[in-house]
Amino acid sequence: SAVISQKPSRDICQRGTSLTIQCQVDSQVTMMFWYRQQPGQSLTLIATANQGSEATYESGFVIDKFPISRPNLTFSTLTVSNMSPEDSSIYLCSVNTGELFFGEGSRLTVL
Amino acid sequence: GENVEQHPSTLSVQEGDSAVIKCTYSDSASNYFPWYKQELGKRPQLIIDIRSNVGEKKDQRIAVTLNKTAKHFSLHITETQPEDSAVYFCAASSMNRDDKIIFGKGTRLHILP
């Protein structure tokens, strides 16, 4: 199993600003995954964060909009840049240890 | 890349009856198929999973079946109870390749009294 701490749990942001979400895991993992869940929707994979290399982004997501850091095997950050109301969503950090575990999510509201 | 289709999007069943949710996937390399339950305001939680070397797995009232040839898998919940009301997501992954898990669009299950 894995325990994932994610913060902030929620935030209200102004249009045009950026926010960084932090994700801490209680064990070392090779890959960490960032998902977005828009209201009433499914989980969409944004990118895979691999320690020691650049993140791999899914179709429709770019590094300039969602820069990711992965400085060590237990920590990652996702930044949502130049936010617009369409970025209002829950962002979830997850790790796969044979089972996918999720953090509690960061609910962002962009005004 | 992998594409997972899930049906139905909404399902209402009488308490005590069975519920079935079906999913299809596109990538023949996928070999791991988890199911997640998400209650309102909470993170998704794994309820059951199946790997490609088996055709069926059961855990109390929940069972999952897999047909690799047809690339589809299903979740079966028997003797449904009010606490089964939630959104259920199927997913598919190619473990040992990139480990990323791709989700279906979800099924909102309502258990009627």
Coordinates of N, CA, C and O in Angstrom, one line a residue, chain A residues 35 96 100, chain B residues 2-5 23-27 29-36 50 66 73 89-95 97-104:
Chain A
Y35 N -3.5 13.1 -12.3 CA -4.8 13.0 -13.0 C -5.6 14.3 -12.7 O -5.4 15.0 -11.7
N96 N 1.5 3.8 -8.4 CA 1.2 2.4 -8.8 C 2.2 1.5 -8.1 O 3.3 1.4 -8.6
L100 N -3.2 1.1 -7.9 CA -3.1 2.5 -8.0 C -3.7 3.2 -6.8 O -4.9 3.0 -6.5
Chain B
E2 N -4.2 3.6 -25.2 CA -5.4 2.8 -24.7 C -6.6 3.7 -24.7 O -6.6 4.9 -24.4
N3 N -7.8 3.1 -25.0 CA -9.1 3.8 -24.9 C -10.0 2.8 -24.2 O -10.2 1.6 -24.6
V4 N -10.7 3.3 -23.2 CA -11.6 2.5 -22.4 C -13.0 3.0 -22.5 O -13.2 4.2 -22.2
E5 N -13.9 2.2 -23.0 CA -15.3 2.6 -23.1 C -16.1 1.9 -22.0 O -15.9 0.7 -21.7
C23 N -17.3 -2.8 -19.8 CA -16.3 -2.0 -20.3 C -15.6 -2.7 -21.5 O -15.5 -3.9 -21.4
T24 N -15.1 -1.9 -22.4 CA -14.2 -2.5 -23.5 C -13.0 -1.7 -23.5 O -12.9 -0.5 -23.1
Y25 N -11.9 -2.3 -24.0 CA -10.6 -1.6 -24.1 C -10.1 -1.9 -25.5 O -10.5 -2.8 -26.2
S26 N -9.1 -1.1 -25.9 CA -8.6 -1.1 -27.3 C -7.2 -1.7 -27.4 O -6.9 -2.3 -28.5
D27 N -6.4 -1.6 -26.4 CA -5.0 -2.0 -26.5 C -4.8 -3.5 -26.1 O -5.0 -3.8 -24.9
A29 N -2.3 -5.0 -25.5 CA -1.2 -5.2 -24.6 C -1.7 -5.0 -23.1 O -0.9 -5.3 -22.2
S30 N -2.8 -4.5 -22.9 CA -3.3 -4.2 -21.6 C -3.5 -5.6 -20.9 O -4.0 -6.5 -21.4
N31 N -3.1 -5.6 -19.6 CA -3.1 -6.9 -18.9 C -3.6 -6.7 -17.5 O -3.5 -7.7 -16.7
Y32 N -4.0 -5.6 -17.1 CA -4.5 -5.3 -15.7 C -5.7 -4.5 -15.8 O -5.7 -3.4 -16.5
F33 N -6.8 -4.9 -15.1 CA -8.1 -4.2 -15.2 C -8.7 -4.0 -13.8 O -9.3 -4.9 -13.3
P34 N -8.5 -2.8 -13.3 CA -9.0 -2.5 -11.9 C -10.4 -1.8 -12.0 O -10.7 -1.2 -13.1
W35 N -11.1 -1.9 -11.0 CA -12.4 -1.2 -10.8 C -12.3 -0.4 -9.6 O -11.9 -0.8 -8.5
Y36 N -12.8 0.9 -9.7 CA -12.7 1.8 -8.6 C -14.1 2.3 -8.3 O -15.0 2.5 -9.2
I50 N -8.5 -7.5 -11.9 CA -8.3 -8.8 -12.5 C -7.1 -8.6 -13.5 O -7.0 -7.6 -14.1
L66 N -13.5 -11.2 -17.4 CA -12.6 -10.7 -18.4 C -12.7 -11.6 -19.7 O -12.5 -12.8 -19.5
F73 N -14.6 -6.5 -20.3 CA -14.6 -6.9 -18.9 C -15.8 -6.3 -18.2 O -16.3 -5.2 -18.7
F89 N -15.7 3.3 -11.7 CA -14.9 3.5 -12.9 C -14.1 2.2 -13.2 O -13.6 1.5 -12.3
C90 N -14.2 1.8 -14.5 CA -13.3 0.7 -14.9 C -12.0 1.3 -15.4 O -12.0 2.5 -15.8
A91 N -11.0 0.5 -15.5 CA -9.7 1.0 -16.0 C -8.9 -0.1 -16.6 O -9.2 -1.3 -16.4
A92 N -7.9 0.3 -17.4 CA -7.1 -0.7 -18.1 C -5.6 -0.2 -18.0 O -5.4 1.0 -18.1
S93 N -4.7 -1.2 -17.9 CA -3.3 -0.8 -17.9 C -2.4 -1.9 -18.5 O -2.8 -3.1 -18.4
S94 N -1.3 -1.5 -19.0 CA -0.3 -2.4 -19.4 C 0.8 -2.4 -18.4 O 1.7 -1.6 -18.5
M95 N 0.6 -3.3 -17.4 CA 1.7 -3.3 -16.4 C 2.9 -3.9 -17.0 O 2.9 -4.7 -17.9
R97 N 4.8 -2.3 -18.8 CA 5.2 -1.4 -19.9 C 5.4 0.0 -19.4 O 6.5 0.5 -19.3
D98 N 4.3 0.6 -19.1 CA 4.4 2.0 -18.6 C 3.6 2.2 -17.3 O 3.7 3.3 -16.7
D99 N 2.9 1.2 -16.9 CA 2.1 1.2 -15.7 C 1.0 2.3 -15.6 O 0.3 2.4 -14.6
K100 N 0.9 3.1 -16.6 CA -0.2 4.1 -16.5 C -1.5 3.4 -16.6 O -1.7 2.5 -17.4
I101 N -2.5 4.0 -15.9 CA -3.9 3.4 -15.9 C -4.8 4.4 -16.5 O -4.9 5.6 -16.2
I102 N -5.6 3.9 -17.5 CA -6.5 4.7 -18.3 C -7.9 4.3 -17.8 O -8.3 3.1 -17.8
F103 N -8.8 5.3 -17.5 CA -10.1 5.1 -16.9 C -11.2 5.2 -18.0 O -11.1 6.0 -18.9
G104 N -12.3 4.5 -17.7 CA -13.5 4.7 -18.5 C -14.2 5.9 -17.9 O -13.8 6.5 -16.9

